[in-house]
Coordinates of C-alpha atoms and ligand atoms in Angstrom, one line a residue:
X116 CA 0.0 0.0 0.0
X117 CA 1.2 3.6 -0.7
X118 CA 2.5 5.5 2.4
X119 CA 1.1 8.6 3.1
X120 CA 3.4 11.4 3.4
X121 CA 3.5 13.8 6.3
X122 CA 3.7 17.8 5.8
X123 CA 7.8 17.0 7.1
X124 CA 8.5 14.8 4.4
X125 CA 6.3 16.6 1.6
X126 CA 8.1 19.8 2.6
X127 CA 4.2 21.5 1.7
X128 CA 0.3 21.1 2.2
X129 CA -2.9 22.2 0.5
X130 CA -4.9 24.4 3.4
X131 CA -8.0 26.6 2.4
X132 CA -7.4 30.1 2.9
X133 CA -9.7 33.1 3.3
X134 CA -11.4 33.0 0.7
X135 CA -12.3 29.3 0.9
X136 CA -9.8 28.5 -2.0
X137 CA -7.2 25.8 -1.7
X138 CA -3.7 27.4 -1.6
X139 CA -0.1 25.7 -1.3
X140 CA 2.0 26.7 1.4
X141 CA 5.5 25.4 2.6
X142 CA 5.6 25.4 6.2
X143 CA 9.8 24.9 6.6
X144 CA 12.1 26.9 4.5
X145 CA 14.1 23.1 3.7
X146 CA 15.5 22.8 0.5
X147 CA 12.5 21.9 -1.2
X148 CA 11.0 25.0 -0.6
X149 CA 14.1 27.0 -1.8
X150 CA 14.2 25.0 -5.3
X151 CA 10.5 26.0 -5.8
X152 CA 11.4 29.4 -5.1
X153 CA 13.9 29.3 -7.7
X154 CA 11.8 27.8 -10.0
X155 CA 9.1 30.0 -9.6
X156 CA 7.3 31.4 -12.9
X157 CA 7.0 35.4 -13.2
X158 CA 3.6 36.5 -13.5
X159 CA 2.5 40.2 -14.0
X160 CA -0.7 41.5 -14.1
X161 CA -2.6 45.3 -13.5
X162 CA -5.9 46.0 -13.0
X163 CA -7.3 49.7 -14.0
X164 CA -8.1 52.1 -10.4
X165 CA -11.4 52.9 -12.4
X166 CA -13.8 52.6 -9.6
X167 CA -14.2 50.0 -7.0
X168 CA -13.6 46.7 -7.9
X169 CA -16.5 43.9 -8.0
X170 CA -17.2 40.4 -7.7
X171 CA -16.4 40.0 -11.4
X172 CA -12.8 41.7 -11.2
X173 CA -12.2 39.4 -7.5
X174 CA -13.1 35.9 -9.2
X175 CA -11.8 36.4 -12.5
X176 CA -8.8 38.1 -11.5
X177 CA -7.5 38.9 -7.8
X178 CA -8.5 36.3 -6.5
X179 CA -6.0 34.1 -8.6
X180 CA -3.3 36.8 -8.2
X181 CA -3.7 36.0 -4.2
X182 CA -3.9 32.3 -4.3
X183 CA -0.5 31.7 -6.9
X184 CA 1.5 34.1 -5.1
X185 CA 3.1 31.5 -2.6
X186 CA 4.4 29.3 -6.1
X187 CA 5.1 32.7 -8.5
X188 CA 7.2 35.9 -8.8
X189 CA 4.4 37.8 -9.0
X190 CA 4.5 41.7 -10.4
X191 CA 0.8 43.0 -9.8
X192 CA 0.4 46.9 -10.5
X193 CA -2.2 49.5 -10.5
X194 CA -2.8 50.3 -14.3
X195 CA -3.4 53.9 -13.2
X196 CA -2.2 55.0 -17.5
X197 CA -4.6 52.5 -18.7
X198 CA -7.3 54.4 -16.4
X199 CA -6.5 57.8 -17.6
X200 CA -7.9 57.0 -21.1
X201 CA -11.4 57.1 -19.6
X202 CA -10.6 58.3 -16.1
X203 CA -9.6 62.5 -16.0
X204 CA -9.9 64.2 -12.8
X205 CA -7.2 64.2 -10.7
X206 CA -9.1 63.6 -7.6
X207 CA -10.8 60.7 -8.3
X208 CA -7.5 59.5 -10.1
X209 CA -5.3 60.0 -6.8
X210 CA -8.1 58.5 -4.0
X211 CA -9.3 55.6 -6.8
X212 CA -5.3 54.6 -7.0
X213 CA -4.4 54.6 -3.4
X214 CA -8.1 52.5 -2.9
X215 CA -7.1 50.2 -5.3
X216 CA -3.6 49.3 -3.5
X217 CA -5.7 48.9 -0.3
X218 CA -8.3 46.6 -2.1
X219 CA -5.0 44.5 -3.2
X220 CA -3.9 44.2 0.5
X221 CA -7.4 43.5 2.0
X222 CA -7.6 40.4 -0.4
X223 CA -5.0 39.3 1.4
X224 CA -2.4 40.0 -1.3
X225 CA 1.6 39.7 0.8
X226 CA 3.6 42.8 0.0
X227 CA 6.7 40.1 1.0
X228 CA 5.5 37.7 -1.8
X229 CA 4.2 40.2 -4.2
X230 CA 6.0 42.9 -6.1
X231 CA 2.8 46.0 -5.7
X232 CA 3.3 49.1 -8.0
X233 CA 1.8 51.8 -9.6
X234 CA 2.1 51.8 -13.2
X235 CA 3.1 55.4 -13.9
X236 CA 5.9 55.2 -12.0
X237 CA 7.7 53.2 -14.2
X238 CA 8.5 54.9 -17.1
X239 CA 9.5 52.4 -19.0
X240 CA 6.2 50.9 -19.4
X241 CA 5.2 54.1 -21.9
X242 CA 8.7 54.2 -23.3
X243 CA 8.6 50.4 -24.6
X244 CA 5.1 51.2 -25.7
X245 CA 6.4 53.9 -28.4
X246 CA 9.2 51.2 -29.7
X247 CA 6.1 49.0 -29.9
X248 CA 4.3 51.0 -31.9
X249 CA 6.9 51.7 -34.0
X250 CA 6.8 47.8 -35.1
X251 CA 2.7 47.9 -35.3
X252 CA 0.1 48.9 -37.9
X253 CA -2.4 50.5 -37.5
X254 CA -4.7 48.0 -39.2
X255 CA -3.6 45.7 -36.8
X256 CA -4.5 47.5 -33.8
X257 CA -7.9 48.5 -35.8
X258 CA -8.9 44.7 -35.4
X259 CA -8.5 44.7 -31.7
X260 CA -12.6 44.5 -29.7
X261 CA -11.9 46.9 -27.6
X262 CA -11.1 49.3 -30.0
X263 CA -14.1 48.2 -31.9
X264 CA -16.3 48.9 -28.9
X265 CA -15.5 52.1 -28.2
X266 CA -15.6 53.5 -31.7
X267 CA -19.2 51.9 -32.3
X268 CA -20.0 54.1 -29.0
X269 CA -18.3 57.2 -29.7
X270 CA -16.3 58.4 -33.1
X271 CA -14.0 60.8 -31.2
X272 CA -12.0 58.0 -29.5
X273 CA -8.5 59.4 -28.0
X274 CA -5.6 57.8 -29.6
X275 CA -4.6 56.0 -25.8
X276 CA -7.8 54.1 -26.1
X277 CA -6.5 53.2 -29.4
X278 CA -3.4 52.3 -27.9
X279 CA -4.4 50.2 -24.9
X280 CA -2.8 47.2 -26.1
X281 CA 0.7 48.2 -27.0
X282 CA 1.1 50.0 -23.5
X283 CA -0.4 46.8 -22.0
X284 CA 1.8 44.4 -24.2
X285 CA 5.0 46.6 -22.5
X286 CA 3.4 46.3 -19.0
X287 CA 3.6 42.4 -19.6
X288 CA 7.2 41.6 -21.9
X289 CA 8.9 44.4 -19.8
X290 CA 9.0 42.0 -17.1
X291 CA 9.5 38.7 -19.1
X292 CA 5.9 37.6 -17.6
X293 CA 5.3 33.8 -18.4
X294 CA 1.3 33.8 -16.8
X295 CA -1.0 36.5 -17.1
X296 CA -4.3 36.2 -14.7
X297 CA -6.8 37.7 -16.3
X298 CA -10.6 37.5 -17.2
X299 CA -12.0 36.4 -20.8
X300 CA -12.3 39.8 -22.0
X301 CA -8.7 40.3 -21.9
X302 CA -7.5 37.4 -24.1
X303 CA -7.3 39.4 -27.0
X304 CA -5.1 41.5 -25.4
X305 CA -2.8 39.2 -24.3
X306 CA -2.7 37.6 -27.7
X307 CA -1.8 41.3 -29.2
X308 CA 1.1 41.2 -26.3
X309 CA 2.3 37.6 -27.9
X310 CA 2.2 38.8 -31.4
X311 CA 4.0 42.0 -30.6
X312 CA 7.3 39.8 -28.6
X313 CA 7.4 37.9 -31.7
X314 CA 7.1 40.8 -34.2
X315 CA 10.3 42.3 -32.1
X316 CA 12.0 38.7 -31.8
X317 CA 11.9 38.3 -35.1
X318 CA 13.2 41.8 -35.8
X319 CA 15.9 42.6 -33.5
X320 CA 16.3 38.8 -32.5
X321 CA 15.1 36.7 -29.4
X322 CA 14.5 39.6 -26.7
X323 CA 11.0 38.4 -24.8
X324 CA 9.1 35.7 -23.3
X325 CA 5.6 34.6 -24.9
X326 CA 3.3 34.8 -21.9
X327 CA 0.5 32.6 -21.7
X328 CA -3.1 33.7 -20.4
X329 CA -4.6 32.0 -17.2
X330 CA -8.1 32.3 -17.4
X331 CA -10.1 30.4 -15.4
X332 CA -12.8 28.4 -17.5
X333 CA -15.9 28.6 -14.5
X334 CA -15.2 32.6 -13.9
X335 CA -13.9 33.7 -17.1
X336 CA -16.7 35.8 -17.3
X337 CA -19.1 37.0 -14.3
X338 CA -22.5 38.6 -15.0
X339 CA -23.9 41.4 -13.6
X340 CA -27.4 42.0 -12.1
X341 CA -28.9 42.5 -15.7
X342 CA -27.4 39.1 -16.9
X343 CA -24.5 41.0 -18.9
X344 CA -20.9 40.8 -18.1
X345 CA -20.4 42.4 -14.9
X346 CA -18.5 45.4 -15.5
X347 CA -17.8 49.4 -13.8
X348 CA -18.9 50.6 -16.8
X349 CA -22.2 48.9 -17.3
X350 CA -23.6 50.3 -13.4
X351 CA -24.6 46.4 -13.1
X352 CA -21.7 45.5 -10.8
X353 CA -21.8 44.0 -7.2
X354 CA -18.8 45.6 -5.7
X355 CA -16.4 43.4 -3.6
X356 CA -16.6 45.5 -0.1
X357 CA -20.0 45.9 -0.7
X358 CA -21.9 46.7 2.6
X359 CA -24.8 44.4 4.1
X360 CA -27.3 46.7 2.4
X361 CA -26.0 46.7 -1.0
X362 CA -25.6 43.6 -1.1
X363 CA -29.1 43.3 -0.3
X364 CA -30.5 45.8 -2.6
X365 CA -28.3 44.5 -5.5
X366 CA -29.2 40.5 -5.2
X367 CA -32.4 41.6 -5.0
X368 CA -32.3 43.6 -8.2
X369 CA -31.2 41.0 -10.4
X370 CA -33.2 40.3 -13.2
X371 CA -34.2 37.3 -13.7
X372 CA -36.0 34.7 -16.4
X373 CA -40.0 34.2 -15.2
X374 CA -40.0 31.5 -17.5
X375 CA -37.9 28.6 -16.2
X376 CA -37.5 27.0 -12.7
X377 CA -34.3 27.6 -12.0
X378 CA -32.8 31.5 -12.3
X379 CA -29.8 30.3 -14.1
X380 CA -27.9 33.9 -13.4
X381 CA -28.7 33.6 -10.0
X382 CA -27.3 30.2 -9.5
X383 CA -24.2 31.0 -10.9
X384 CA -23.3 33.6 -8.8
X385 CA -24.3 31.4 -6.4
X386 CA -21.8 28.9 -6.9
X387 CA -18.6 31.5 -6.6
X388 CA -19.5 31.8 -3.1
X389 CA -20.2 27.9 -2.0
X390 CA -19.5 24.6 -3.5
X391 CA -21.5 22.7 -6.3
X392 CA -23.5 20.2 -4.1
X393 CA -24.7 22.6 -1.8
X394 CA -25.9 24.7 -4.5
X395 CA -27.6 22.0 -6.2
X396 CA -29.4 21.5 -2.5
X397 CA -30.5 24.3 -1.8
X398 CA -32.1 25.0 -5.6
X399 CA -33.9 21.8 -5.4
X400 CA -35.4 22.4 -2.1
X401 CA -36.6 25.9 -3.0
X402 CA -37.4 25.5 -6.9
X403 CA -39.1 27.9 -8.4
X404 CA -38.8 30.4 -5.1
X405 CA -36.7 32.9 -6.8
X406 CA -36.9 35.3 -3.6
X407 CA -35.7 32.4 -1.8
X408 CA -33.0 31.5 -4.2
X409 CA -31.6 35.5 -3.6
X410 CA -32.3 35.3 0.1
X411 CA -30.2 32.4 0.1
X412 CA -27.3 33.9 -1.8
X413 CA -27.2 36.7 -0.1
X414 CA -26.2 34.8 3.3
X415 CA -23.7 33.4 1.4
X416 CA -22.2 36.6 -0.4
X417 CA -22.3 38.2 2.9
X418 CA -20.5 35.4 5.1
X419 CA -18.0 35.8 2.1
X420 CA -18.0 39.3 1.9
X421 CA -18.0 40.4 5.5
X422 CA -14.3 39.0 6.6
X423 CA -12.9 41.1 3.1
X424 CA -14.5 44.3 4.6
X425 CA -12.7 43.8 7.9
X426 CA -9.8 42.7 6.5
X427 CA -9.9 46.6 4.4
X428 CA -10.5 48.6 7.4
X429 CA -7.0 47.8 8.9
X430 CA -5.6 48.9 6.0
X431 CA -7.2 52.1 5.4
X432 CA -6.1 53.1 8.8
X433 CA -2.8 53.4 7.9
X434 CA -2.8 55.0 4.2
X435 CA 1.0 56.0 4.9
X436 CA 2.2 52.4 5.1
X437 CA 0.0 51.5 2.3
X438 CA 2.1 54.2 0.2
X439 CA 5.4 53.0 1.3
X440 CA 4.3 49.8 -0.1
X441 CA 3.7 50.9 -3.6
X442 CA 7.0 52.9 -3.0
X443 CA 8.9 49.8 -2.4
X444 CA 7.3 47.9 -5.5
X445 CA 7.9 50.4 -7.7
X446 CA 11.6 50.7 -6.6
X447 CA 11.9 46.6 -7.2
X448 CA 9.9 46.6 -10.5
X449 CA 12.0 50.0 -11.6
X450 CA 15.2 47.8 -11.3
X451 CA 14.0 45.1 -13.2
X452 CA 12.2 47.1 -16.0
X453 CA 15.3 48.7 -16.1
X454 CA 17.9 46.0 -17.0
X455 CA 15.5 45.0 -19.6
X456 CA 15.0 48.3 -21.6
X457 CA 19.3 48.6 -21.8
X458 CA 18.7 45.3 -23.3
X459 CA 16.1 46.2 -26.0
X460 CA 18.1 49.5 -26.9
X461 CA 20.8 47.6 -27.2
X462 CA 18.9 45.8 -29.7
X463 CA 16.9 48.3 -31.2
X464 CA 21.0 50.4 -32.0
X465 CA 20.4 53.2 -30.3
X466 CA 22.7 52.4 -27.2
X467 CA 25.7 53.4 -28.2
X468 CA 28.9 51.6 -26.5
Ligands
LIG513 P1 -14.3 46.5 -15.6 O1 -14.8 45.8 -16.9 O2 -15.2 46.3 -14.5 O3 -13.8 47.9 -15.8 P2 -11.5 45.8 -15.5 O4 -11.3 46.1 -17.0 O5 -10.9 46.8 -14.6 O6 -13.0 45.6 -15.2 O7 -10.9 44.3 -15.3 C1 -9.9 44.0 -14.3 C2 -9.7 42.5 -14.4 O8 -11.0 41.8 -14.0 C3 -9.4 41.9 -15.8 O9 -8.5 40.8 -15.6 C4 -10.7 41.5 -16.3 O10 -10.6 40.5 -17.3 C5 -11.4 40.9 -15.1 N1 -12.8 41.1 -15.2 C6 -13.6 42.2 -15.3 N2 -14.9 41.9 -15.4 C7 -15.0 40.6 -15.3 C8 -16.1 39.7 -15.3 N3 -17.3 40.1 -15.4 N4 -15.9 38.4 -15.1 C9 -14.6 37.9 -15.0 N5 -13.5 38.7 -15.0 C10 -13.7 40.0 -15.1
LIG514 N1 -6.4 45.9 -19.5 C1 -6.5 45.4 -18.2 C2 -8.0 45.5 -17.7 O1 -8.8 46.2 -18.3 C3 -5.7 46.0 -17.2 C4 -4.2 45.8 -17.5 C5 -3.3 46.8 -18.0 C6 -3.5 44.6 -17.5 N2 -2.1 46.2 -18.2 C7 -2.2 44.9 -17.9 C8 -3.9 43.2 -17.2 C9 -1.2 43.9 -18.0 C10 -2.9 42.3 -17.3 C11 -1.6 42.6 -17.7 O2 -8.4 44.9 -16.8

């Protein structure tokens, strides 16, 4: 029969963390632990300080960047330029960034595990992004959705939401990223990110690492209360520090199909916040009870929701410390960033020896 190994001789063990996710964790520092460490894969990823994040953003995105940061070198920034396409008014931009960096922590992201950082801070993000665009057409970028989106809503686009992609592609090869968290509707963007390594590889010679998406096939996309994609922009987001009330009046809100027994929108939101069989149980004891259904899920979203908020108010209470950590990122990302854009000039000819 096969032996089962203790934690000791494993050198790790799966334990379920905050957020009821199973995480890895190596309890002695032996030398197992250190050859993972070295192994570890770099993954970078940014999410815009647009507004405050939802449920949508947590399980399709920050939820993984908490849960791999024991097994990657993680690089997670606030993508404060990629905001300022839409977002212009400095106050908002200031409080939303500083928010966002305390949403990070609250989630229970480990400034000791996790390289945090504002975008802008790194100039090199926007200075890769102009030898990008160099290499890029402009029907090429006229294929992206995004872009497609935002010019069926509105002719007089600004040229950064054109853009988007190429600064985003440099926020990723800059840092030789191999995974990229990120919801379904960033896939494309990613893709644009692989093509553009490989346009400069094959240009200037092997210079970046392809990175490969991770998005997670039963969040990849999160709807809202009106059954679309839950998103900032579409005012049909539950936000993730959502009070009691709100989450209340927003549950309650959702629309649903009269037609069928089972509110299909409702279940799945349902079944982020507990596991499969329970779900099942509870929507075939109370089919067809739709108000019962939402009652139910809001206990749920609550018990889930309630320990975040805590977690948040420890760090807004100290917004200098939450600074210093963003200062500390930045100075660790700048270093890296760094080394890499004497690499591509170097490359490109115009470093001159
Ligand atoms: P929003 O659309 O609300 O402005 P962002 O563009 O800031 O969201 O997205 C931040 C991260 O969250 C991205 O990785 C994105 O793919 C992910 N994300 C956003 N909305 C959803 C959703 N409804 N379901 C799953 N992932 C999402
Ligand atoms: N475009 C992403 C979003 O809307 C944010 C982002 C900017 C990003 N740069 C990135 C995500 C680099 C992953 C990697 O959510």
């Amino acid at each position: 029969m096969k032996k089962r190994l203790s934690t000791l001789e494993r050198g790790y063990y799966w334990k379920y963390n905050l957020h009821k996710t199973k995480v890895l964790l190596f309890p002695n520092m032996g030398n197992f632990a250190i050859i993972m460490s070295m192994n570890k894969k770099r993954l970078v990823s940014g999410i815009k300080p647009s507004g405050r994040p939802h449920i949508g953003n947590y399980f399709g995105a920050m939820r993984q960047f908490v849960n791999l940061q024991e097994i990657h070198d993680s690089f997670i920034f606030i993508a404060d330029y990629h905001a300022l396409t839409t977002l212009q008014n400095r106050s908002e931009m200031s409080e939303n960034i500083i928010e966002m960096a305390i949403d990070y922590l609250a989630t229970g992201l480990d400034p000791e595990k996790v390289t945090l950082y504002q975008q802008s801070t790194i100039s090199y993000h926007t200075e890769l992004a102009w030898i990008f665009n160099c290499l890029t057409t402009m029907p090429y970028l006229m294929r992206a959705h995004a872009f497609k989106d935002s010019e069926a809503k509105n002719k007089e686009i600004n040229v950064g939401v054109f853009d988007y992609p190429i600064l985003m592609a440099a926020d990723i090869l800059l840092y030789d990223a191999v995974v990229v968290p990120v919801g379904q509707d960033q896939k494309q963007h990613i893709e644009i990110a692989r093509d553009t390594a490989e346009k400069f590889n094959n240009t200037f010679g092997e210079t970046f690492v392809l990175p490969e998406p991770l998005i997670l096939e039963n969040v990849k996309t999160v709807t809202g209360t009106d059954g679309q994609k839950m998103s900032k922009s579409y005012g049909n987001h539950i936000p993730l520090f959502a009070t009691d009330d709100e989450i209340k009046k927003l549950v309650m809100s959702i629309v649903t199909d009269s037609g069928s027994s089972v509110p299909e929108n409702v279940k799945a939101l349902h079944l982020l916040f507990k596991n499969k069989k329970e779900v099942e149980k509870i929507y075939s004891d109370k089919e067809g009870k739709y108000k019962e259904l939402k009652e139910a899920l809001i206990e749920d979203m609550i018990a889930f929701i309630a320990p975040l908020r805590e977690n948040r108010l420890k760090f807004e209470k100290d917004k200098g410390e939450v600074v210093n950590i963003l200062k500390k990122g930045s100075e660790k990302a700048n270093e890296i960033a760094q080394r890499k854009m004497k690499e591509v000039k170097e490359k490109i000819g115009v470093l001159l020896s």
